[in-house]
Short mmCIF file of C-alpha atoms in Angstrom, two decimals:
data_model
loop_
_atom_site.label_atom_id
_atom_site.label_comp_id
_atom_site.label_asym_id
_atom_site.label_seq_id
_atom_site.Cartn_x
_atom_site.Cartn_y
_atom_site.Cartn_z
CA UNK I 298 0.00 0.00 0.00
CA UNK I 299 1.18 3.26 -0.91
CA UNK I 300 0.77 6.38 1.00
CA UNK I 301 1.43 9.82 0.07
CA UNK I 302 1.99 12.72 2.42
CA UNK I 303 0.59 16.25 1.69
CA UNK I 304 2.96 18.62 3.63
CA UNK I 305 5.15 15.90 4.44
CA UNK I 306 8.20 17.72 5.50
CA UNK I 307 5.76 19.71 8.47
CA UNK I 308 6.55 18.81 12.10
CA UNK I 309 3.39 16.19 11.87
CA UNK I 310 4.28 15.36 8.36
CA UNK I 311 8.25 13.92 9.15
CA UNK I 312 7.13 11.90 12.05
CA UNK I 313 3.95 10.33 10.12
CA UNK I 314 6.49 9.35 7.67
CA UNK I 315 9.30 7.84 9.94
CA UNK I 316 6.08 6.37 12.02
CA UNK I 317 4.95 4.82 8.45
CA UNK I 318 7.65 4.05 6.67
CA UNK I 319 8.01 0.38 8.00
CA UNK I 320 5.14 -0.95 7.19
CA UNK I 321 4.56 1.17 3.84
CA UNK I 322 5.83 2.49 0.94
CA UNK I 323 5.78 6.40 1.94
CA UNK I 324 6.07 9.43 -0.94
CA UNK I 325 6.40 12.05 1.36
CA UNK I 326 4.85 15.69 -0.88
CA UNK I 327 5.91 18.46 -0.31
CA UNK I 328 5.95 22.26 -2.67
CA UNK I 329 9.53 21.97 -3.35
CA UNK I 330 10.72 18.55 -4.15
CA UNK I 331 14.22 18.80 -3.13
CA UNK I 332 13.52 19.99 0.48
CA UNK I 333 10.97 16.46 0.16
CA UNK I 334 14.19 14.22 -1.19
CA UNK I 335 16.20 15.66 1.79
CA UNK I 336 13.68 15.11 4.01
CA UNK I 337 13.51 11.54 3.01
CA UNK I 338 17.40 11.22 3.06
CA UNK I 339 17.26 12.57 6.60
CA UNK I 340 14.46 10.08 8.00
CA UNK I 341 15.59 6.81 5.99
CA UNK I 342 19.49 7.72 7.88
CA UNK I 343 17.37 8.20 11.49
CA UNK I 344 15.45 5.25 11.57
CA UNK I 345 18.86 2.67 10.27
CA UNK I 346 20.85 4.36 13.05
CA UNK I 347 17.90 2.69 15.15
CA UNK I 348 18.53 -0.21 12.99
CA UNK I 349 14.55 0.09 11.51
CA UNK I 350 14.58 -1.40 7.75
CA UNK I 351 12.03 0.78 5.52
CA UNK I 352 10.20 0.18 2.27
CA UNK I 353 9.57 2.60 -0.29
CA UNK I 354 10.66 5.89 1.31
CA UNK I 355 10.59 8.81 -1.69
CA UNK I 356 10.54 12.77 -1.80
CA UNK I 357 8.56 14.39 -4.68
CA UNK I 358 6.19 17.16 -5.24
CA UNK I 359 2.72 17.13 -3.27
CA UNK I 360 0.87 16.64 -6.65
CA UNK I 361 3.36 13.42 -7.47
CA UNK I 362 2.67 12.05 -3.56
CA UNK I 363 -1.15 12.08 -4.56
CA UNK I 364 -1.05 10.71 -7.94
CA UNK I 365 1.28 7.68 -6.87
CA UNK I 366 -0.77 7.18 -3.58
CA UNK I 367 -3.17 4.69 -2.19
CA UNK I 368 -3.94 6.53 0.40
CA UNK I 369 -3.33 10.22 0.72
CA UNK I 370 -2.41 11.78 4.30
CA UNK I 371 -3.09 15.99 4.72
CA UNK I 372 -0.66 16.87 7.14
CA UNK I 373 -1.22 20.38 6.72
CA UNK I 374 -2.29 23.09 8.99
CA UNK I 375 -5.77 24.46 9.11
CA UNK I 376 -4.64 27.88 7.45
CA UNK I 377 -2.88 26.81 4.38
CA UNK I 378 -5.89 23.83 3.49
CA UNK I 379 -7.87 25.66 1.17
CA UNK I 380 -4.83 27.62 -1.06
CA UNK I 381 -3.25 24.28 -0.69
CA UNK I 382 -5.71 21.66 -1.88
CA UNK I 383 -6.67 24.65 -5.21
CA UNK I 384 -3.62 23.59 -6.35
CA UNK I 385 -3.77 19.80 -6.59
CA UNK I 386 -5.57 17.44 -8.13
CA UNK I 387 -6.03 13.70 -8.97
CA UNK I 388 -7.77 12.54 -5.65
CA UNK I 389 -10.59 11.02 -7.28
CA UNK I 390 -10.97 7.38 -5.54
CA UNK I 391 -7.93 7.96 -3.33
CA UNK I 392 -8.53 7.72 0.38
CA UNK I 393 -7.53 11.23 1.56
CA UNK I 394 -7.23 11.16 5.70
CA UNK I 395 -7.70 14.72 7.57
CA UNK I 396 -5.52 15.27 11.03
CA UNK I 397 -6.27 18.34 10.79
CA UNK I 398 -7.53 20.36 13.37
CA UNK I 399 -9.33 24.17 12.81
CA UNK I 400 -8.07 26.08 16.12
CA UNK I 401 -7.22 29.50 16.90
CA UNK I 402 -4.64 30.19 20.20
CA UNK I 403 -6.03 33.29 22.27
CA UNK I 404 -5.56 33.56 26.13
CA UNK I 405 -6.31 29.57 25.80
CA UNK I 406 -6.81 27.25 22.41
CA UNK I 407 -10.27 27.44 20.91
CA UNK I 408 -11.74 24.93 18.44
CA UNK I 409 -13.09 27.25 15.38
CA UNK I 410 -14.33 25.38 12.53
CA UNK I 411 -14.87 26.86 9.14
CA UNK I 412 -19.04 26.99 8.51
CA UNK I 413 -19.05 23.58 6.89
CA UNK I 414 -18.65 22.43 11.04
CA UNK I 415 -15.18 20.91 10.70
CA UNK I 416 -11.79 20.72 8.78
CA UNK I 417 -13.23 17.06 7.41
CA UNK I 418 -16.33 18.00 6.02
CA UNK I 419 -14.70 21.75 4.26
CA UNK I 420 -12.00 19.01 3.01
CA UNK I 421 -15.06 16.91 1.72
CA UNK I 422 -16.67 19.93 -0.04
CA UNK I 423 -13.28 21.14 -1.80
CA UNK I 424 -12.33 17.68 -3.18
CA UNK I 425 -14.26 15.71 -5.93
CA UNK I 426 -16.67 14.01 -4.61
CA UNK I 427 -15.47 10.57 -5.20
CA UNK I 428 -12.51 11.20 -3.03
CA UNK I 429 -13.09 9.10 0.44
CA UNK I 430 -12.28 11.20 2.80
CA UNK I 431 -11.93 9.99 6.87
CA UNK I 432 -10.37 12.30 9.53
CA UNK I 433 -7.76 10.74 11.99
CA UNK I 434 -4.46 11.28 13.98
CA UNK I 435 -5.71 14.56 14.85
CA UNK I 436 -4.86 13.98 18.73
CA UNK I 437 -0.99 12.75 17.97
CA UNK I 438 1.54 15.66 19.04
CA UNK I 439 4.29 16.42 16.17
CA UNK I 440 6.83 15.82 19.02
CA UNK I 441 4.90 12.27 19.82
CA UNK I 442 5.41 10.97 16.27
CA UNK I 443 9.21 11.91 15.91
CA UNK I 444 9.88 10.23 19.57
CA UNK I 445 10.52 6.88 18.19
CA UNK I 446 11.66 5.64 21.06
CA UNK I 447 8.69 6.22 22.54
CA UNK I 448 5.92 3.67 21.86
CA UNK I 449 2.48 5.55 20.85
CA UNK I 450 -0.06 4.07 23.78
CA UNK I 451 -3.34 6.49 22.55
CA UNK I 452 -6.56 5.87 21.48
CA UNK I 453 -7.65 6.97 17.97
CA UNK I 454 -11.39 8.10 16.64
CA UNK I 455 -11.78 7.70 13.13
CA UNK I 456 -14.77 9.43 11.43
CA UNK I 457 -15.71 8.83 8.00
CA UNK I 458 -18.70 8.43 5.43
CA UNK I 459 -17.08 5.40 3.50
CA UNK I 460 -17.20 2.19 5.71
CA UNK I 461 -14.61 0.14 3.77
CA UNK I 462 -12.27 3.42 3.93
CA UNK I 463 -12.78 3.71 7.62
CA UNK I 464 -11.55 0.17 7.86
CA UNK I 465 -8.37 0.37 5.56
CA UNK I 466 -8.11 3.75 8.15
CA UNK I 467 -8.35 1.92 11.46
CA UNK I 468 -6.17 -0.91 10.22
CA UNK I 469 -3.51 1.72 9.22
CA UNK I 470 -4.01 3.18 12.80
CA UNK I 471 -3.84 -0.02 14.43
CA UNK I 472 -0.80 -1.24 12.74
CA UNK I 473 1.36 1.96 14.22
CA UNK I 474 3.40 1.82 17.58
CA UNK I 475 0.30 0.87 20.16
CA UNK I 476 -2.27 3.00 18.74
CA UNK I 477 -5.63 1.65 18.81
CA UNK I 478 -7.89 2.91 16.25
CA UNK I 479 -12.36 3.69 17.11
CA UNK I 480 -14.56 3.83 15.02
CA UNK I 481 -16.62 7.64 15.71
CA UNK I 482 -18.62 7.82 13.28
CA UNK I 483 -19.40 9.41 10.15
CA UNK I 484 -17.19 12.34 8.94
CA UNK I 485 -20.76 14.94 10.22
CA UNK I 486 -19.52 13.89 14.02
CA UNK I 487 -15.87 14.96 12.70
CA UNK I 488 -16.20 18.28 14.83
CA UNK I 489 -16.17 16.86 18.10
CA UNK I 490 -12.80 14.71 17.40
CA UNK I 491 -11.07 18.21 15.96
CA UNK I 492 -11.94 19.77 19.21
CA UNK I 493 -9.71 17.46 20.99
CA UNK I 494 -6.98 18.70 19.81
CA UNK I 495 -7.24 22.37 21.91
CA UNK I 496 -8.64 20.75 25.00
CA UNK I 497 -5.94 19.03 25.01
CA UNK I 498 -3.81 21.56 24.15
CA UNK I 499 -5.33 23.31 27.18
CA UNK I 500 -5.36 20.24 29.87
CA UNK I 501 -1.02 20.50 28.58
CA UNK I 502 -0.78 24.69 29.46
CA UNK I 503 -3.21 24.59 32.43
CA UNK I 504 -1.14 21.35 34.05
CA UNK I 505 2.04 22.11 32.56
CA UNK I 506 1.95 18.62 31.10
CA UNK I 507 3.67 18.06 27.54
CA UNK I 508 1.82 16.24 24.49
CA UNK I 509 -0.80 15.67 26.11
CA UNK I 510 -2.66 12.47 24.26
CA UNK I 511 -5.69 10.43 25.57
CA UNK I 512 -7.22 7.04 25.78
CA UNK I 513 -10.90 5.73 25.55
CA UNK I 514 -11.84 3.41 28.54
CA UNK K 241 -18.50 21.13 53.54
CA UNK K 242 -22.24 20.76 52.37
CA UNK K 243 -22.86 20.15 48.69
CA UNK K 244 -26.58 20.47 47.22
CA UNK K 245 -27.53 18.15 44.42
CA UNK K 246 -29.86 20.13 41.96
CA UNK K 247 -32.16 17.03 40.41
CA UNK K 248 -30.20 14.78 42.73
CA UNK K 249 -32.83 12.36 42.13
CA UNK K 250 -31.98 11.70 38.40
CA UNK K 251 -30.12 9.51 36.59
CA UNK K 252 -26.80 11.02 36.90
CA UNK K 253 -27.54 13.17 40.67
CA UNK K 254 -28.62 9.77 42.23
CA UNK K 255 -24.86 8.30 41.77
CA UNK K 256 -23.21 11.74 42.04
CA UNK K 257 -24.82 11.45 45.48
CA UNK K 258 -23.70 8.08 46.51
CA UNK K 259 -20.27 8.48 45.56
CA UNK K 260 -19.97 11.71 47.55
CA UNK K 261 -21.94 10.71 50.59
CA UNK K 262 -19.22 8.94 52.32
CA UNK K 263 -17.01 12.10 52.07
CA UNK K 264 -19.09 15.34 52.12
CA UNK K 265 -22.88 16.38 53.40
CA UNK K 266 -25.40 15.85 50.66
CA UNK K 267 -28.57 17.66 50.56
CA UNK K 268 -30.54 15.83 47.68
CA UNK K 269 -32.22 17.88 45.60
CA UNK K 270 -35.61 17.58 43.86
CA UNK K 271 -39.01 19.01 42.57
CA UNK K 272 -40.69 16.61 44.81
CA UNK K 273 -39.64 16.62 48.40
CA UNK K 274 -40.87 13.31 49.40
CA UNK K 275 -39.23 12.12 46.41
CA UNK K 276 -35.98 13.09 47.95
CA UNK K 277 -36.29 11.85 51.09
CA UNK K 278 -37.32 8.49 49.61
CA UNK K 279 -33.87 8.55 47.35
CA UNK K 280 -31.71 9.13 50.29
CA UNK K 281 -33.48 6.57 52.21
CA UNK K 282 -32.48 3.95 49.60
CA UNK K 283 -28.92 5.40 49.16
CA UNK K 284 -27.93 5.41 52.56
CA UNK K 285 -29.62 1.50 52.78
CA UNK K 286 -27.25 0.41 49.57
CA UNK K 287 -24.51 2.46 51.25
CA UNK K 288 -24.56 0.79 54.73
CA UNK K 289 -25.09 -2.97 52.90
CA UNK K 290 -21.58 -1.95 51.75
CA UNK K 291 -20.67 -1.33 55.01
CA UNK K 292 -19.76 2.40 54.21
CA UNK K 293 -20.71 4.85 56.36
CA UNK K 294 -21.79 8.62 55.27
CA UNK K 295 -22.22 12.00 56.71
CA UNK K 296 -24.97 13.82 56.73
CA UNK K 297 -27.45 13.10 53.84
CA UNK K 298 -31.03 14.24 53.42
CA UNK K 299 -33.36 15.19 51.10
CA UNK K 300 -34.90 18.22 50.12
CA UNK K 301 -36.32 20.96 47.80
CA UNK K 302 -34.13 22.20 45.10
CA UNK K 303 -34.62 25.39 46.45
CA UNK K 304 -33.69 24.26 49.85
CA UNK K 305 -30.49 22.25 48.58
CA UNK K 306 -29.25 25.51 46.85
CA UNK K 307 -30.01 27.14 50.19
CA UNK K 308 -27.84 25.14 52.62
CA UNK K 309 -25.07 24.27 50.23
CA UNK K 310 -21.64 25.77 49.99
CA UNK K 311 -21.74 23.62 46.70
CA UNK K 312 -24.35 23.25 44.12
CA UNK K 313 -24.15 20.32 40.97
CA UNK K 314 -26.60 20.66 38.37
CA UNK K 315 -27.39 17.45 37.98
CA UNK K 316 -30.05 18.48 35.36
CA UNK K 317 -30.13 17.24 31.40
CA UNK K 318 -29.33 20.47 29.62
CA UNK K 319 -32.95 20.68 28.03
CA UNK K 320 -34.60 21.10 31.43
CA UNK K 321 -32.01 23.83 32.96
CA UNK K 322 -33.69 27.45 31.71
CA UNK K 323 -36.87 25.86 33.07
CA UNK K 324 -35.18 24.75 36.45
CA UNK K 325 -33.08 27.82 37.22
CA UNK K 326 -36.26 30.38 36.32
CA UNK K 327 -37.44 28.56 39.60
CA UNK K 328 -35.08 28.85 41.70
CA UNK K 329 -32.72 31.36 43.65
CA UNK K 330 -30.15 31.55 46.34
CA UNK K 331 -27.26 30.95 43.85
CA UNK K 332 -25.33 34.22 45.28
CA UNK K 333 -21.68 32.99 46.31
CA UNK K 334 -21.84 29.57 45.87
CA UNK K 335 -20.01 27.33 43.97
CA UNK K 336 -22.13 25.84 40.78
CA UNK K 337 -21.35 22.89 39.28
CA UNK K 338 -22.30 22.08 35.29
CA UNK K 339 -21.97 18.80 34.58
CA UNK K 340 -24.56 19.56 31.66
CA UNK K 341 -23.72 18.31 28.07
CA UNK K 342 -26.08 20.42 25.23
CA UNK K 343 -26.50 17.33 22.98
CA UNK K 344 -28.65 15.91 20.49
CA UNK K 345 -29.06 12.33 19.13
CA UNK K 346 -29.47 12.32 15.56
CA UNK K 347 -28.37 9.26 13.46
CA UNK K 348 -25.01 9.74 15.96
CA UNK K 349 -24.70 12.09 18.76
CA UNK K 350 -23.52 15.87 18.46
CA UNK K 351 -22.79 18.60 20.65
CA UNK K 352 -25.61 21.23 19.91
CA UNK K 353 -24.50 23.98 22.21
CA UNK K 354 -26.74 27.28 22.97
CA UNK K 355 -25.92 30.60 21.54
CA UNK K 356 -23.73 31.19 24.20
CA UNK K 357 -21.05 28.83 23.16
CA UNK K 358 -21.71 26.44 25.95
CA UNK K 359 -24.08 24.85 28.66
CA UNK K 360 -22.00 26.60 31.59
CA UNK K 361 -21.91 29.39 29.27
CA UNK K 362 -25.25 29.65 29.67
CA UNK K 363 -25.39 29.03 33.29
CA UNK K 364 -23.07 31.95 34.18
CA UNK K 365 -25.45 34.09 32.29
CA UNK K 366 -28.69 32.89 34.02
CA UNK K 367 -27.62 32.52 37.16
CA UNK K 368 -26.54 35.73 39.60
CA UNK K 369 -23.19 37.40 38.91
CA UNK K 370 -21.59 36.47 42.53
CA UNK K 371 -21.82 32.75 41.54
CA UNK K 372 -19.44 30.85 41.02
CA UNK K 373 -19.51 28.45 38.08
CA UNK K 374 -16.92 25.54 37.14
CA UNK K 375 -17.86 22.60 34.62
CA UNK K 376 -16.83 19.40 36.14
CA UNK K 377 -17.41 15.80 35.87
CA UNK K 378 -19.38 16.37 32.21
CA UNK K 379 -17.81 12.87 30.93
CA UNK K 380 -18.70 10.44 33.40
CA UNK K 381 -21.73 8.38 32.70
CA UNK K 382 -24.84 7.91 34.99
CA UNK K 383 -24.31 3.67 35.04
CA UNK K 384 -20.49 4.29 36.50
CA UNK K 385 -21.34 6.97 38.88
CA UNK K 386 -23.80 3.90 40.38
CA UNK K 387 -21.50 0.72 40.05
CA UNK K 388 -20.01 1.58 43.55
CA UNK K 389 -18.19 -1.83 43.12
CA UNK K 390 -16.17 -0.14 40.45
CA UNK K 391 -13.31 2.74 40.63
CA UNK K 392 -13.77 5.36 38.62
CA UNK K 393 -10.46 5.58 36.72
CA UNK K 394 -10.98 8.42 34.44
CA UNK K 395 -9.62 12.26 33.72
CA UNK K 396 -12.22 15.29 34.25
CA UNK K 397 -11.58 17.85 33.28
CA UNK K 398 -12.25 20.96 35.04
CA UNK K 399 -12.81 24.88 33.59
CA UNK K 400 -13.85 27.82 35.70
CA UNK K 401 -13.12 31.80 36.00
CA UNK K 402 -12.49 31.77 39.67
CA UNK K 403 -9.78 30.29 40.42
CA UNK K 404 -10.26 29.10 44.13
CA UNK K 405 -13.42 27.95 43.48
CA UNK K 406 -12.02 25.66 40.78
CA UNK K 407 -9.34 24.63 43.08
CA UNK K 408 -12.33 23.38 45.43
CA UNK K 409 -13.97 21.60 42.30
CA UNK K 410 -10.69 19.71 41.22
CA UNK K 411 -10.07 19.10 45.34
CA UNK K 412 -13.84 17.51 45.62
CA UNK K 413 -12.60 15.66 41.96
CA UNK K 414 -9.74 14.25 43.50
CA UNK K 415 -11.66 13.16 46.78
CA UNK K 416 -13.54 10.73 44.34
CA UNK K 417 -12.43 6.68 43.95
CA UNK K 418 -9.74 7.45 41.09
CA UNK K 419 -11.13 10.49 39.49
CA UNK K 420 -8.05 12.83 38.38
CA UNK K 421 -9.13 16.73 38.21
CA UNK K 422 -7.68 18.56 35.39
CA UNK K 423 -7.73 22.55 34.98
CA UNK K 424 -9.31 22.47 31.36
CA UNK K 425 -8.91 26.29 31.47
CA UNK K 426 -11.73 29.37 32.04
CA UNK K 427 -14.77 28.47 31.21
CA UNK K 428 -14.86 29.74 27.64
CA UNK K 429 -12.69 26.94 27.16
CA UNK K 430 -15.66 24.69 28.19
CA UNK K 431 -17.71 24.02 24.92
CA UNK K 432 -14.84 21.48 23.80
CA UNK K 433 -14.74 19.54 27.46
CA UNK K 434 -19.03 19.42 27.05
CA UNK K 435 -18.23 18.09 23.24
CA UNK K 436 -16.38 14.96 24.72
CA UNK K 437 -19.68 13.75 26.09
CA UNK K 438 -21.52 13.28 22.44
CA UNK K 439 -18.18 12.10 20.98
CA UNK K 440 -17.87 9.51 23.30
CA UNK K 441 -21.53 7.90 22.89
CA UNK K 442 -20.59 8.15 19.65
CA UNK K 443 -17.41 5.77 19.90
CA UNK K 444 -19.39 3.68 22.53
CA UNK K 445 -22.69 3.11 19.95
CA UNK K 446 -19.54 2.57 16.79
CA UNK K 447 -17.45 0.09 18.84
CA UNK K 448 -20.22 -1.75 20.97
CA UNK K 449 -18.83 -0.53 23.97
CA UNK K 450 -20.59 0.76 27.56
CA UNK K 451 -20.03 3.83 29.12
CA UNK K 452 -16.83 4.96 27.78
CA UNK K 453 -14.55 6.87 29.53
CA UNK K 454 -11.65 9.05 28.94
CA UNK K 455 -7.72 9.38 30.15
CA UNK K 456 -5.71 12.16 29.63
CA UNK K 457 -1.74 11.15 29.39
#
């Protein structure tokens, strides 16, 4: 299975792909292909120093990560979705997963979505429509994926409208560190999972706690 | 310290009441006096079978639980709370719990909040401006709060604008089985802790699970 990274040299991007890379063939995207092929360079030396084999692990443009992709990861922030996604195409039939998460920081972080209600369902009305789009990962801290000496011991919703994408989702989910994937429903209850992400954000500033993640119980 | 259970009858108020009977004095709260003597009556029989003793607990008005209280919960769904607060008075300087999630269930559950952002939104702006509102305990479900067999291993968190009074809240949190407090921030902050409620029934109804709980970590 191939998966191709939108934004993949991001903070959330890098560690998705050193997280990934083991299990699949990763094209990490990114606007400027060389920083992409350095990235990759950079990733495939830090996970043989750990002595971790990978498969496929390529740099090329954001529009090349798509086309080649199975699956297509959006690890880009909130702010630069909409200018980004104008300018790509070819996500027809692809399974395109959201982590992202529409917040704003003022004295403390606020969920904001955009008037479609969430980051999935805007994503949903800017691609075609036979793109399958599921949100997840939103909860996983930049610094969290990168720590790969750290095992990943969170819980995971998944929303989405496409059952049999949900389930290629969850299984990606559930084959990563000790992540455990959940089912939450279609991509309409998407909101609630994006507005995790600044709670948590919060429960980390008010408790001066780091990455803060959670588990279902 | 004396804490007054507003619809301590209910669902949720009935276990709320149980659990903190051993540690604090409960005043039970209802519509229907008799009704609340008849609750504690039971209570402190399934309390004693247990062989746990409890302070003071009796049963009451609403009006009169608000009255003697240095603590009020709201232990009242969020569709009934304009209707029970127009009713009553006495909220001057006390403490105010909201443990109220605005929800509806459509084909999944979603957080339908009022125009004011948020149940204890809405609470601050009914109730007097000397009182002293925190949102606590919003995630833990009605069955759990009963099971007295079980601990209650879960995160709440906690938001408020005063912050002693939310010091109190996470204190009476912490007094709890294994309930962890968390400051969740002020209590603008508290639309996304009432959104965990609907998001997980939703991963409990997608995952055939029972009252799911959360962990922060």
């Amino acid at each position: 299975m191939k998966i191709g990274i939108v934004g993949g040299t991001g903070d959330i991007g890098e560690g998705i792909a050193m997280r990934l890379a083991p299990l699949y063939d990763i094209i990490v995207g990114s606007r400027d292909e060389v920083r992409a092929k350095e990235s990759c360079t950079c990733s495939i030396a830090a996970l043989k120093n750990r002595g971790t084999s990978c498969r496929s692990f390529t740099g090329a443009t954001n529009q090349d990560a798509i086309c080649c992709a199975d699956i297509v990861i959006l690890a880009v922030p909130f702010r630069n979705v909409i200018t980004t996604l104008e300018t790509l195409s070819c996500f027809e039939d692809k399974i395109v997963i959201s982590p992202v998460n529409p917040m704003e920081k003022r004295d403390h972080f606020m969920f904001v979505p955009p008037e479609d209600g969430s980051a999935a369902l805007m994503i949903r009305r800017l691609l075609p429509k036979e793109a399958r789009i599921c949100s997840a990962f939103n909860t996983i801290a930049a610094n969290k994926w990168k720590a790969l000496n750290e095992e990943l011991s969170y819980s995971v919703p998944v929303c989405g409208d496409d059952e049999e994408a949900k389930r290629m989702v969850m299984g990606i989910v559930n084959s990563v560190s000790k992540l455990q994937g959940f089912d939450a429903g279609p991509l309409a209850a998407s909101s609630m999972v994006e507005a995790l992400t600044p709670l948590l954000l919060n429960i980390a500033r008010y408790n001066k706690m780091r990455d803060v993640g959670i588990q279902f119980m």
